[in-house]
PDB file of C-alpha atoms and ligand atoms in Angstrom:
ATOM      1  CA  UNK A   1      75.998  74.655 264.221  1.00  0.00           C
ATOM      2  CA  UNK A   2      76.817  72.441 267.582  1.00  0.00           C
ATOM      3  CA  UNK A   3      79.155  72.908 269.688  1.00  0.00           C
ATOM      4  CA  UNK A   4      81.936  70.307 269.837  1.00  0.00           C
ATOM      5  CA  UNK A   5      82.868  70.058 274.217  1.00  0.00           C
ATOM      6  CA  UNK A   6      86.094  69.564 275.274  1.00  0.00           C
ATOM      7  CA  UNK A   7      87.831  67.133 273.176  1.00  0.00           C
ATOM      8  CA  UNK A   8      87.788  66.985 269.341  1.00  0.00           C
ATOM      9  CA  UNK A   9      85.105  64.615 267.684  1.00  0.00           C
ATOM     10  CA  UNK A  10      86.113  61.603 265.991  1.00  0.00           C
ATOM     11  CA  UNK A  11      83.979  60.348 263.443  1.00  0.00           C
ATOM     12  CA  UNK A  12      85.049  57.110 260.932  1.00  0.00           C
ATOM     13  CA  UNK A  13      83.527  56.363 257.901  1.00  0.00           C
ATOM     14  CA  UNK A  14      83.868  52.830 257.156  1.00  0.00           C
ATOM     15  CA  UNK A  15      82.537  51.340 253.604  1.00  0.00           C
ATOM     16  CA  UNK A  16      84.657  49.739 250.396  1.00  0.00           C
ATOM     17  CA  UNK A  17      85.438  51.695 247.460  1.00  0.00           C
ATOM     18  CA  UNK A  18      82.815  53.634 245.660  1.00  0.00           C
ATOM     19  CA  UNK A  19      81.033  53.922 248.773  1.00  0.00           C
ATOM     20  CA  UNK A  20      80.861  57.348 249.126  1.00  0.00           C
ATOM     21  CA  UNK A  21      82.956  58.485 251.833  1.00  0.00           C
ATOM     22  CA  UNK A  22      84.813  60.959 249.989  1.00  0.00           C
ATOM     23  CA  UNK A  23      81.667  62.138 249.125  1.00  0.00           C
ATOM     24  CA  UNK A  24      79.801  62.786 252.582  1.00  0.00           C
ATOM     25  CA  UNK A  25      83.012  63.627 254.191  1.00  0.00           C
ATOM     26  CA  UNK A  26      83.328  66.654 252.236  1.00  0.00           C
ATOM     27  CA  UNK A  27      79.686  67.522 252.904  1.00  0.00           C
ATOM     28  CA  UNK A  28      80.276  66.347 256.612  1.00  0.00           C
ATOM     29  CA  UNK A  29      83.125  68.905 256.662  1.00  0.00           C
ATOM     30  CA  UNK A  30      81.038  71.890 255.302  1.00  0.00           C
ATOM     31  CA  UNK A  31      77.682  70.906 257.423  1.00  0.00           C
ATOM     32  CA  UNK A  32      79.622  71.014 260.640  1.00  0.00           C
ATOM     33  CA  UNK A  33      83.294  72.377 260.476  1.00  0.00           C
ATOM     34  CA  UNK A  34      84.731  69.076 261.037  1.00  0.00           C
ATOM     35  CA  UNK A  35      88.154  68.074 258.719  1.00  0.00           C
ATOM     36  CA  UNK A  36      88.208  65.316 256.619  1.00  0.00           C
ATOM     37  CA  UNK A  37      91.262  62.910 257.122  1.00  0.00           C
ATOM     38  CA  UNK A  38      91.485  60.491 253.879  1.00  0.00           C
ATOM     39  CA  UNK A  39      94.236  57.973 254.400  1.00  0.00           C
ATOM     40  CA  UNK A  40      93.980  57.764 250.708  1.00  0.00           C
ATOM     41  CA  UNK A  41      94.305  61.211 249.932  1.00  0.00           C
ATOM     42  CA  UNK A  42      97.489  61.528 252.038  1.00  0.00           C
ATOM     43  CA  UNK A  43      99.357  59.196 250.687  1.00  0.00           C
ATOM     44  CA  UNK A  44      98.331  60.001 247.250  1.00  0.00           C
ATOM     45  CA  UNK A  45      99.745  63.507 247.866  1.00  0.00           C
ATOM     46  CA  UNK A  46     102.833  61.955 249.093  1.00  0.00           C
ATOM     47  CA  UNK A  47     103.499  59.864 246.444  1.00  0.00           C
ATOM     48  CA  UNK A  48     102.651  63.141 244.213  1.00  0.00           C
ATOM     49  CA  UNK A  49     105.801  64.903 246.434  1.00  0.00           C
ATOM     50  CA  UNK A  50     107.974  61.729 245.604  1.00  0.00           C
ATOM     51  CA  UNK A  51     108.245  61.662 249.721  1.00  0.00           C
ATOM     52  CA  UNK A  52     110.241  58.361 250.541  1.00  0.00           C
ATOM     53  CA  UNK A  53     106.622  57.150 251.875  1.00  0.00           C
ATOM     54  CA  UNK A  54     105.432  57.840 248.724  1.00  0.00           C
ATOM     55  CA  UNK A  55     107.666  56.068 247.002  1.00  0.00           C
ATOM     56  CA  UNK A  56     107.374  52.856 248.490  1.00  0.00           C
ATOM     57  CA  UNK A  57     103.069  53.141 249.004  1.00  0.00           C
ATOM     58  CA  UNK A  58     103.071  53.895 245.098  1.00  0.00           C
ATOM     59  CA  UNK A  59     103.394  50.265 243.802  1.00  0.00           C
ATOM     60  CA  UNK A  60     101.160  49.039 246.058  1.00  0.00           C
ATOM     61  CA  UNK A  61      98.495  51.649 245.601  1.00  0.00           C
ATOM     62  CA  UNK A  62      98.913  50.942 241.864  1.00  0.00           C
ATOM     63  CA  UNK A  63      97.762  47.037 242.359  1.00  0.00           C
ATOM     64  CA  UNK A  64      94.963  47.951 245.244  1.00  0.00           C
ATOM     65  CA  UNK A  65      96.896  45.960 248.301  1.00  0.00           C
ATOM     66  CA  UNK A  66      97.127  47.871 251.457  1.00  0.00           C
ATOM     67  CA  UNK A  67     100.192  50.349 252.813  1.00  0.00           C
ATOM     68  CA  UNK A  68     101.922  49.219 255.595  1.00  0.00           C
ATOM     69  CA  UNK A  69     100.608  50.397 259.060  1.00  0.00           C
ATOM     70  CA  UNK A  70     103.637  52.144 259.829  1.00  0.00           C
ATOM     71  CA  UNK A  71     103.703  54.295 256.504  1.00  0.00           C
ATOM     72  CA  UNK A  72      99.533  55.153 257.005  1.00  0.00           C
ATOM     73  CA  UNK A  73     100.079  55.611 261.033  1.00  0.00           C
ATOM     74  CA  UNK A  74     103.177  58.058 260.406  1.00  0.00           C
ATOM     75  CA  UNK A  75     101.240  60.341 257.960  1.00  0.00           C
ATOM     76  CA  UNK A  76      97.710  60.106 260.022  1.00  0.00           C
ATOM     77  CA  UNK A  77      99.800  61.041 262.978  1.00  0.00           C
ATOM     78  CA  UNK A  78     101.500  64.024 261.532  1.00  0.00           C
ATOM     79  CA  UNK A  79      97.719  65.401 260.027  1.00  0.00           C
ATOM     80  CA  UNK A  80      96.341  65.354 262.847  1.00  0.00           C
ATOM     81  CA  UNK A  81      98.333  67.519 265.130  1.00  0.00           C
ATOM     82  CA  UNK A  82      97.606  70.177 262.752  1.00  0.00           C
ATOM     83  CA  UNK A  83      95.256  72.827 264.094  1.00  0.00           C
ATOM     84  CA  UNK A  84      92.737  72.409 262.090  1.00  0.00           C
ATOM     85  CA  UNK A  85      91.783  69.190 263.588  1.00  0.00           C
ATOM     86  CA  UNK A  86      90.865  70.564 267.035  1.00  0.00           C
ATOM     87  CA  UNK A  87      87.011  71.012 266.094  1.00  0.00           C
ATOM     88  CA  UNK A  88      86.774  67.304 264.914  1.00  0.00           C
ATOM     89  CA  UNK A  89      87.859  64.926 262.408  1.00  0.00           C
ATOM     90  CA  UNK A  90      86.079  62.235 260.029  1.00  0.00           C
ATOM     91  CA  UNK A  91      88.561  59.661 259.175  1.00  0.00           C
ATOM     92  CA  UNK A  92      87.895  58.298 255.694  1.00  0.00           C
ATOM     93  CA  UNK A  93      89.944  55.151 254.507  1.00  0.00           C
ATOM     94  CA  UNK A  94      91.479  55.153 258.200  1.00  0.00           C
ATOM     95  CA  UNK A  95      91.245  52.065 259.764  1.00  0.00           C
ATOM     96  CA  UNK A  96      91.596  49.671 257.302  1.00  0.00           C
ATOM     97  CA  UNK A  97      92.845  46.747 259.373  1.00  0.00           C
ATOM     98  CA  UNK A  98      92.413  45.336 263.278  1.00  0.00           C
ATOM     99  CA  UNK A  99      95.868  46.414 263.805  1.00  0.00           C
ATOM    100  CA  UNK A 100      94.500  50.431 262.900  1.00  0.00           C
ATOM    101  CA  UNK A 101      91.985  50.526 264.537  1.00  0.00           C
ATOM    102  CA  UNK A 102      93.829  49.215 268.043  1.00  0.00           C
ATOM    103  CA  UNK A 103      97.150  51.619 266.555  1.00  0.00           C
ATOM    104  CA  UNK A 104      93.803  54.450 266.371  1.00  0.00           C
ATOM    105  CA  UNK A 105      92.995  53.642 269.907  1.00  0.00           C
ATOM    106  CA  UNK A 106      96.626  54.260 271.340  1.00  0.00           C
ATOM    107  CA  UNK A 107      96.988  57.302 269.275  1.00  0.00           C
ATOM    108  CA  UNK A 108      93.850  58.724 270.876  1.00  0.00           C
ATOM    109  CA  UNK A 109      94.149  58.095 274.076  1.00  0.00           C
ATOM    110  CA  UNK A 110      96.976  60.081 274.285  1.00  0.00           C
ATOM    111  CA  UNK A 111      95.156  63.222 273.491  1.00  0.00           C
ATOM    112  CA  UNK A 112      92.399  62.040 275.394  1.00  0.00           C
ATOM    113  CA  UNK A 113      90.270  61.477 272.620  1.00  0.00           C
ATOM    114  CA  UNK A 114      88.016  58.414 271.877  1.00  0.00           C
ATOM    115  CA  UNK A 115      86.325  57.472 269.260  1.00  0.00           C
ATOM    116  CA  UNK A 116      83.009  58.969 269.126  1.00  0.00           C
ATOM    117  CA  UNK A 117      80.715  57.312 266.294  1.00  0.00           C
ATOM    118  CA  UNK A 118      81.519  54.866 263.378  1.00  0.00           C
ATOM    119  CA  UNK A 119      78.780  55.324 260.586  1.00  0.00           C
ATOM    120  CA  UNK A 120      79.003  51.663 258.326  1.00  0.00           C
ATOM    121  CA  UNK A 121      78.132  52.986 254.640  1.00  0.00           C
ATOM    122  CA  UNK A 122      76.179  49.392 253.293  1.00  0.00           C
ATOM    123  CA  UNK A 123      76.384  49.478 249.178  1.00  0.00           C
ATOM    124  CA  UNK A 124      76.456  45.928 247.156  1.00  0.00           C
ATOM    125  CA  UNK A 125      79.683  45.037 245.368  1.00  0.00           C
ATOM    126  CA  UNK A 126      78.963  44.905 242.115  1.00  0.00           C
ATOM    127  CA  UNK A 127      77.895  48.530 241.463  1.00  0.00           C
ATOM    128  CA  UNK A 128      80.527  49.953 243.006  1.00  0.00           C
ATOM    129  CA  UNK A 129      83.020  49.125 240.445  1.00  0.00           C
ATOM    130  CA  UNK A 130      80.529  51.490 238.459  1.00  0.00           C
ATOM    131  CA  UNK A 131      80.666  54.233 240.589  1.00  0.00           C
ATOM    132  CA  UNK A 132      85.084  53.766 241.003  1.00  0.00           C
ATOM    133  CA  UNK A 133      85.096  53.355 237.488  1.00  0.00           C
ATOM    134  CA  UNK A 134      83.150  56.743 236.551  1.00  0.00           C
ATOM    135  CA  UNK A 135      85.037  58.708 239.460  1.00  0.00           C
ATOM    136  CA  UNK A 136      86.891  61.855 238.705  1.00  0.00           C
ATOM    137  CA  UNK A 137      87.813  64.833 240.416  1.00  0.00           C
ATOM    138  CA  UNK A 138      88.310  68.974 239.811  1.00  0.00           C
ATOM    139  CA  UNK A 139      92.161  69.361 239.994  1.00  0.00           C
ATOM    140  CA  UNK A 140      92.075  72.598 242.120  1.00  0.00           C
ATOM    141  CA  UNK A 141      89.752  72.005 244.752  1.00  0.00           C
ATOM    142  CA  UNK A 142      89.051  68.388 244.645  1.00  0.00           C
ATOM    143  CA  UNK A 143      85.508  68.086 244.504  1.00  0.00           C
ATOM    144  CA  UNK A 144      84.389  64.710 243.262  1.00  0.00           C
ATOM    145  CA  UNK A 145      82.153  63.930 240.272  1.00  0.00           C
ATOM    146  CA  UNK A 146      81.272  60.971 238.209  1.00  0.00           C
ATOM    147  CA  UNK A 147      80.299  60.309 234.697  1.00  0.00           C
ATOM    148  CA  UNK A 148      76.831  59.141 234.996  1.00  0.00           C
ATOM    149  CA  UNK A 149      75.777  59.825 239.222  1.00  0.00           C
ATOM    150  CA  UNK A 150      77.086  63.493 239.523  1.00  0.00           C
ATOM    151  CA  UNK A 151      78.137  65.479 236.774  1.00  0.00           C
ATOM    152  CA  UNK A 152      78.642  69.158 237.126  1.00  0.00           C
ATOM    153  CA  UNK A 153      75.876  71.528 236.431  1.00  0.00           C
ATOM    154  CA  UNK A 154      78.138  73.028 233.208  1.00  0.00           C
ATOM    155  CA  UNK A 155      79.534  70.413 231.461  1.00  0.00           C
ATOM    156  CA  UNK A 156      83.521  70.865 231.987  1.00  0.00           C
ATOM    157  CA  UNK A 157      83.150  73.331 234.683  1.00  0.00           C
ATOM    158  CA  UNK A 158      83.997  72.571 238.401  1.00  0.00           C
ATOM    159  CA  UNK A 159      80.462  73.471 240.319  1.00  0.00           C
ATOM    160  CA  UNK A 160      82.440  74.356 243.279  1.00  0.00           C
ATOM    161  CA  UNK A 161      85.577  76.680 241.694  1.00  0.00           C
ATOM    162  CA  UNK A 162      84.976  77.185 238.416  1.00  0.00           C
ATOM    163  CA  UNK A 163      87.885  74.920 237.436  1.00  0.00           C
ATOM    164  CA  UNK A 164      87.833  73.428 234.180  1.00  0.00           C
ATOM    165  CA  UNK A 165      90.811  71.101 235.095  1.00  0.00           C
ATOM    166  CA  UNK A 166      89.875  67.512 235.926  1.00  0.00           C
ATOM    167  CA  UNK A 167      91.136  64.355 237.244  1.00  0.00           C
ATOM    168  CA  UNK A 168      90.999  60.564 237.680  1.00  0.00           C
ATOM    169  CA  UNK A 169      92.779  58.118 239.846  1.00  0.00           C
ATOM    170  CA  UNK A 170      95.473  55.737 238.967  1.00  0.00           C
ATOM    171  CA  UNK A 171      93.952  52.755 240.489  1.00  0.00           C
ATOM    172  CA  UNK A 172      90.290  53.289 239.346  1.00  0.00           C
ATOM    173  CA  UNK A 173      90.195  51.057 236.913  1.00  0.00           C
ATOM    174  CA  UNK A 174      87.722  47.762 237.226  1.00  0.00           C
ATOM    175  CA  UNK A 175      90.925  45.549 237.569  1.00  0.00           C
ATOM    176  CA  UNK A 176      91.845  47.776 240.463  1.00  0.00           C
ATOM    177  CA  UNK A 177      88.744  47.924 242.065  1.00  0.00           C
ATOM    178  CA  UNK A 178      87.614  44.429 242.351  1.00  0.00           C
ATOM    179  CA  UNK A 179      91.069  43.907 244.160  1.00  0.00           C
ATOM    180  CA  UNK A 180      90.189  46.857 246.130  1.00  0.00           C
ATOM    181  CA  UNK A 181      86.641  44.870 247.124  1.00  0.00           C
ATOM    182  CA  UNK A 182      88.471  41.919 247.844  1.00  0.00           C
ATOM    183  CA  UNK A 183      90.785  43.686 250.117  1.00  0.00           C
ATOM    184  CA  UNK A 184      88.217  45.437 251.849  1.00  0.00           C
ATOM    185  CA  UNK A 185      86.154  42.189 252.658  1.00  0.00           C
ATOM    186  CA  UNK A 186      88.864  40.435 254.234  1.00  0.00           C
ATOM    187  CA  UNK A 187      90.474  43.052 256.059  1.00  0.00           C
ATOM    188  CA  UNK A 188      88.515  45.656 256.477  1.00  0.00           C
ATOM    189  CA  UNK A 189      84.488  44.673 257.078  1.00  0.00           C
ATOM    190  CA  UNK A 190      85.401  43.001 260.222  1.00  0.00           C
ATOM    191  CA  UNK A 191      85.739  46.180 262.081  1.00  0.00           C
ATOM    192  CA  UNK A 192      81.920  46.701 261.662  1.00  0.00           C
ATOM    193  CA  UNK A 193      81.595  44.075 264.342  1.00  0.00           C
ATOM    194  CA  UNK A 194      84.474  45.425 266.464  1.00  0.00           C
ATOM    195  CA  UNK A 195      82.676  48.953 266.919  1.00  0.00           C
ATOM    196  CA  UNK A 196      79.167  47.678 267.029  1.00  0.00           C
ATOM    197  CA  UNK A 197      80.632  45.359 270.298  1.00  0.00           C
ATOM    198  CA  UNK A 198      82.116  49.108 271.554  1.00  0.00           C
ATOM    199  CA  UNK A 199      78.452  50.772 271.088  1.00  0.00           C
ATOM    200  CA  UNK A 200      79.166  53.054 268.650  1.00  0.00           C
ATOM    201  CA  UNK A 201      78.667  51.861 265.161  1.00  0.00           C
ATOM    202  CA  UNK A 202      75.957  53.497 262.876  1.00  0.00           C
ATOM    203  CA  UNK A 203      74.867  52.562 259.656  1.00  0.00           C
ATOM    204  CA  UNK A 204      73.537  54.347 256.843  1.00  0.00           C
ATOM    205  CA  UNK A 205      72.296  52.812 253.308  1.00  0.00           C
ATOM    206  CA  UNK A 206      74.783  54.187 250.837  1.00  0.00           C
ATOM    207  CA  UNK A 207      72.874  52.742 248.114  1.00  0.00           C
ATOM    208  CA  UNK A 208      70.515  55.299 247.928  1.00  0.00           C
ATOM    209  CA  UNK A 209      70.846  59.003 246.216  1.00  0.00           C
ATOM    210  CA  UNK A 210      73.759  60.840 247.311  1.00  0.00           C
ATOM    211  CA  UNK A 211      71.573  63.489 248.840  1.00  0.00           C
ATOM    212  CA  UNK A 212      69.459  60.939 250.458  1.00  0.00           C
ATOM    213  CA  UNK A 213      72.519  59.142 252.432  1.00  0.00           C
ATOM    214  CA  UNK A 214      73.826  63.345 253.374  1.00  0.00           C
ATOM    215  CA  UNK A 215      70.727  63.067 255.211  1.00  0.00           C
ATOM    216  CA  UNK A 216      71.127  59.846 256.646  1.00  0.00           C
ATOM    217  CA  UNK A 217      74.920  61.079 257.592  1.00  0.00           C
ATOM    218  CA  UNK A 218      73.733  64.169 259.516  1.00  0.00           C
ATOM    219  CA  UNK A 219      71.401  62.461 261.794  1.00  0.00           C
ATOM    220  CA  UNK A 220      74.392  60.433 263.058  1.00  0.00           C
ATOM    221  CA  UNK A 221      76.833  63.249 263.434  1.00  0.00           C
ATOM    222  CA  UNK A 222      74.114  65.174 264.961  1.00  0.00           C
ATOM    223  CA  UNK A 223      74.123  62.871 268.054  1.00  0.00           C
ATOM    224  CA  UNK A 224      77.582  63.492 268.974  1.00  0.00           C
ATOM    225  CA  UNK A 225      77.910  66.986 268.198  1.00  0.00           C
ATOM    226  CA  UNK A 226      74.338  68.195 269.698  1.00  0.00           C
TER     227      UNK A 226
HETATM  228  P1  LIG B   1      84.720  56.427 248.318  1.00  0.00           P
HETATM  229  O1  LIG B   1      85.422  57.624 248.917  1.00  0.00           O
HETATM  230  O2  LIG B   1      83.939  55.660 249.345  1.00  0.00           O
HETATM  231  O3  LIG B   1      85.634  55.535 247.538  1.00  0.00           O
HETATM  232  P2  LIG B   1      83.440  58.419 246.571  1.00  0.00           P
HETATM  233  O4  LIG B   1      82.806  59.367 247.536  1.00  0.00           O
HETATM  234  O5  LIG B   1      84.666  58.848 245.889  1.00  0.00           O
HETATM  235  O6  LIG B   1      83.632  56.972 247.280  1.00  0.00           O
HETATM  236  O7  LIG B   1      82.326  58.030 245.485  1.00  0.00           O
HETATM  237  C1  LIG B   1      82.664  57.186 244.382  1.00  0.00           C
HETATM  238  C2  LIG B   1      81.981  57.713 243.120  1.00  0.00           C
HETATM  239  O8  LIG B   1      80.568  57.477 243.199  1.00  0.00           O
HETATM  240  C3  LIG B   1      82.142  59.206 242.902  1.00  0.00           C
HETATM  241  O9  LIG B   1      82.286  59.445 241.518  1.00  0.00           O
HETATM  242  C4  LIG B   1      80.854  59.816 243.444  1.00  0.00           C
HETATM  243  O10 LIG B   1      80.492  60.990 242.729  1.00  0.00           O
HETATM  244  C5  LIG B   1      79.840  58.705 243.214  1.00  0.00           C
HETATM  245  N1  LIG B   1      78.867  58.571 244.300  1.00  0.00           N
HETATM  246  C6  LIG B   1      79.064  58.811 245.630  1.00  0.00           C
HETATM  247  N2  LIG B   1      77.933  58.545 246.329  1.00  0.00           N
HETATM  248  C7  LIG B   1      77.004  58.114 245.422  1.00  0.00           C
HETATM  249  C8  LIG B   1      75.643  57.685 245.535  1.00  0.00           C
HETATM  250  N3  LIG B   1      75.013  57.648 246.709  1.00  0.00           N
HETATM  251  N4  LIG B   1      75.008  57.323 244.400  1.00  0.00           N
HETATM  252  C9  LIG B   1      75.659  57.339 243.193  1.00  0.00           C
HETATM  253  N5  LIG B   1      76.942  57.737 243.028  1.00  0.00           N
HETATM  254  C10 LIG B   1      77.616  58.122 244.129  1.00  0.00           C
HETATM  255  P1  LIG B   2      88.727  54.427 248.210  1.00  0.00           P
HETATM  256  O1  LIG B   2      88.211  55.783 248.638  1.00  0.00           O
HETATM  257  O2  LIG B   2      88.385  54.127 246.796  1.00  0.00           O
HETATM  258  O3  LIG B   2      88.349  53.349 249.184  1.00  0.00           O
HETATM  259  P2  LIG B   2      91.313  55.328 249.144  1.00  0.00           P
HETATM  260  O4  LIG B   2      91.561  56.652 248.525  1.00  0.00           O
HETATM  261  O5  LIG B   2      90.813  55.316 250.544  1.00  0.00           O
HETATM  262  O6  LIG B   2      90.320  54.511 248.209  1.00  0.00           O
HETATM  263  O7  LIG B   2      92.634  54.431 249.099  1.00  0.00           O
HETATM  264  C1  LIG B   2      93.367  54.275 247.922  1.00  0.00           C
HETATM  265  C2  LIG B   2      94.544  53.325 248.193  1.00  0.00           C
HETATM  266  O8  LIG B   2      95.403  53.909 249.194  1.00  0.00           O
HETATM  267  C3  LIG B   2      94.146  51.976 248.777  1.00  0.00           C
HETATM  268  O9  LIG B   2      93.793  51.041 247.769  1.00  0.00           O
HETATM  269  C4  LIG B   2      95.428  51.583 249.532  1.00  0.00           C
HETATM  270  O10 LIG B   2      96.420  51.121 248.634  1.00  0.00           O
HETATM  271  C5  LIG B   2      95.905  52.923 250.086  1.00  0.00           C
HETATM  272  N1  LIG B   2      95.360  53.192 251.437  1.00  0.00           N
HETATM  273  C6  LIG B   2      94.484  54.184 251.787  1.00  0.00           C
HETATM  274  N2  LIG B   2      94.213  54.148 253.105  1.00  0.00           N
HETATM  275  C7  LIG B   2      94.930  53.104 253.612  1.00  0.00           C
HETATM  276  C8  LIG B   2      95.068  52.538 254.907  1.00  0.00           C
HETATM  277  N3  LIG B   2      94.372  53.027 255.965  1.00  0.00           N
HETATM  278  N4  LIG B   2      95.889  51.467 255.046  1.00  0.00           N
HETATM  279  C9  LIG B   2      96.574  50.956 254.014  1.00  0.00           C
HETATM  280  N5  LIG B   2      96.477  51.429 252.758  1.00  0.00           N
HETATM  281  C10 LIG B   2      95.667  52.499 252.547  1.00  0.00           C
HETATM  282 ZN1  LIG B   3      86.776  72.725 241.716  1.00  0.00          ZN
END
């Protein structure tokens, strides 16, 4: 495995739902020891806790709008001064606007950190309502599955934990997810061009087979971390 240098690595996986961040993040995390950071995942677990954050992302998670910055900045902020950041992080979900990714930039800089490499996952739209649609996940460790693209090698049985305990997501509905799309176009596509003018955008056809696009994934990690 590399060695990460002084500061931790920041990685950000940018692509609309369905993509497959989730996906290659958790691959990303076992390949190289770096911590996946899912906006998403965050705030689901807070509104899960019934956390005051929680309670007012919940609606708007429901209809596939976006949380206010200063609910998502407040729980990315607290995540990553846990220890368990300090090898590197791949932020998945996180940023979602203009005003995230310059909010990212002040955060970093006062740790010192930068942004290392942005790796642009490039699907079409219309099959990724398949793959949000099909999407569930093992309840105890989270691994992520889908009906027809990756089902477990035991039908019922978690391939990671042995779980038999599965679940799907609120919003992953069609209705959901074309709002999601929509969403993601306006707001959040344009920061391809923002970190391809900074040098350090990537991209990676996430249309292909999920192993295929791992590969595709490592390469780019494997230039900052080497
Ligand atoms: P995201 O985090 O970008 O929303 P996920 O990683 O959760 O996307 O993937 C969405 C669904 O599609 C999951 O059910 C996953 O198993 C499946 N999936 C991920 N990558 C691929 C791929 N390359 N080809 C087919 N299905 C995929
Ligand atoms: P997906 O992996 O399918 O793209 P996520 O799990 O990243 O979905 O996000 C689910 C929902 O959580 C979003 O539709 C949005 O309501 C909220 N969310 C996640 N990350 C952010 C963010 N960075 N800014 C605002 N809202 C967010
Ligand atoms: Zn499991």
């Amino acid at each position: 495995m590399a060695d990460v240098t002084t500061t931790p690595a920041v990685f950000i996986l940018l692509g609309p739902p369905g993509a497959g961040k989730g996906t290659q993040a958790r691959m990303l995390e076992e390949t190289f020891g770096l911590v996946q950071l899912s906006t998403g995942d965050l705030l689901r677990a807070a509104v899960a806790a019934g956390t005051e954050a929680g309670k007012q992302a919940k609606a708007v998670m429901e209809a596939g709008g976006l949380v206010s910055d200063e609910i998502v900045l407040a729980i990315l902020k607290d995540r990553m001064a846990d220890p368990d950041t300090k090898r590197g992080v791949i932020l998945d979900g996180f940023p979602r606007t203009a005003g995230q990714a310059e909010a990212l930039d002040g955060l970093l800089a006062s740790t010192g950190q930068r942004v290392n490499s942005v790796i642009s996952m490039e699907v079409e739209d219309a099959p990724m309502i398949a793959r949000v649609a099909g999407r569930y996940t093992c309840a105890a460790c989270g691994e992520g599955y889908h009906d027809a693209f990756k089902q477990p090698a035991t039908a019922g049985v978690c391939d990671k934990c042995g779980g038999a305990d599965f679940k799907r997501r609120a919003d992953d509905n069609a209705e959901t997810a074309g709002a999601r799309l929509t969403a993601y176009h306006a707001q959040t596509a344009p920061l391809i061009a923002y970190y391809k003018g900074r040098g350090v955008l990537e991209t990676v056809d996430a249309m292909a087979d999920i192993a295929s696009v791992a590969g595709a994934m490592q390469a780019c990690v494997k230039q900052v971390l080497a």
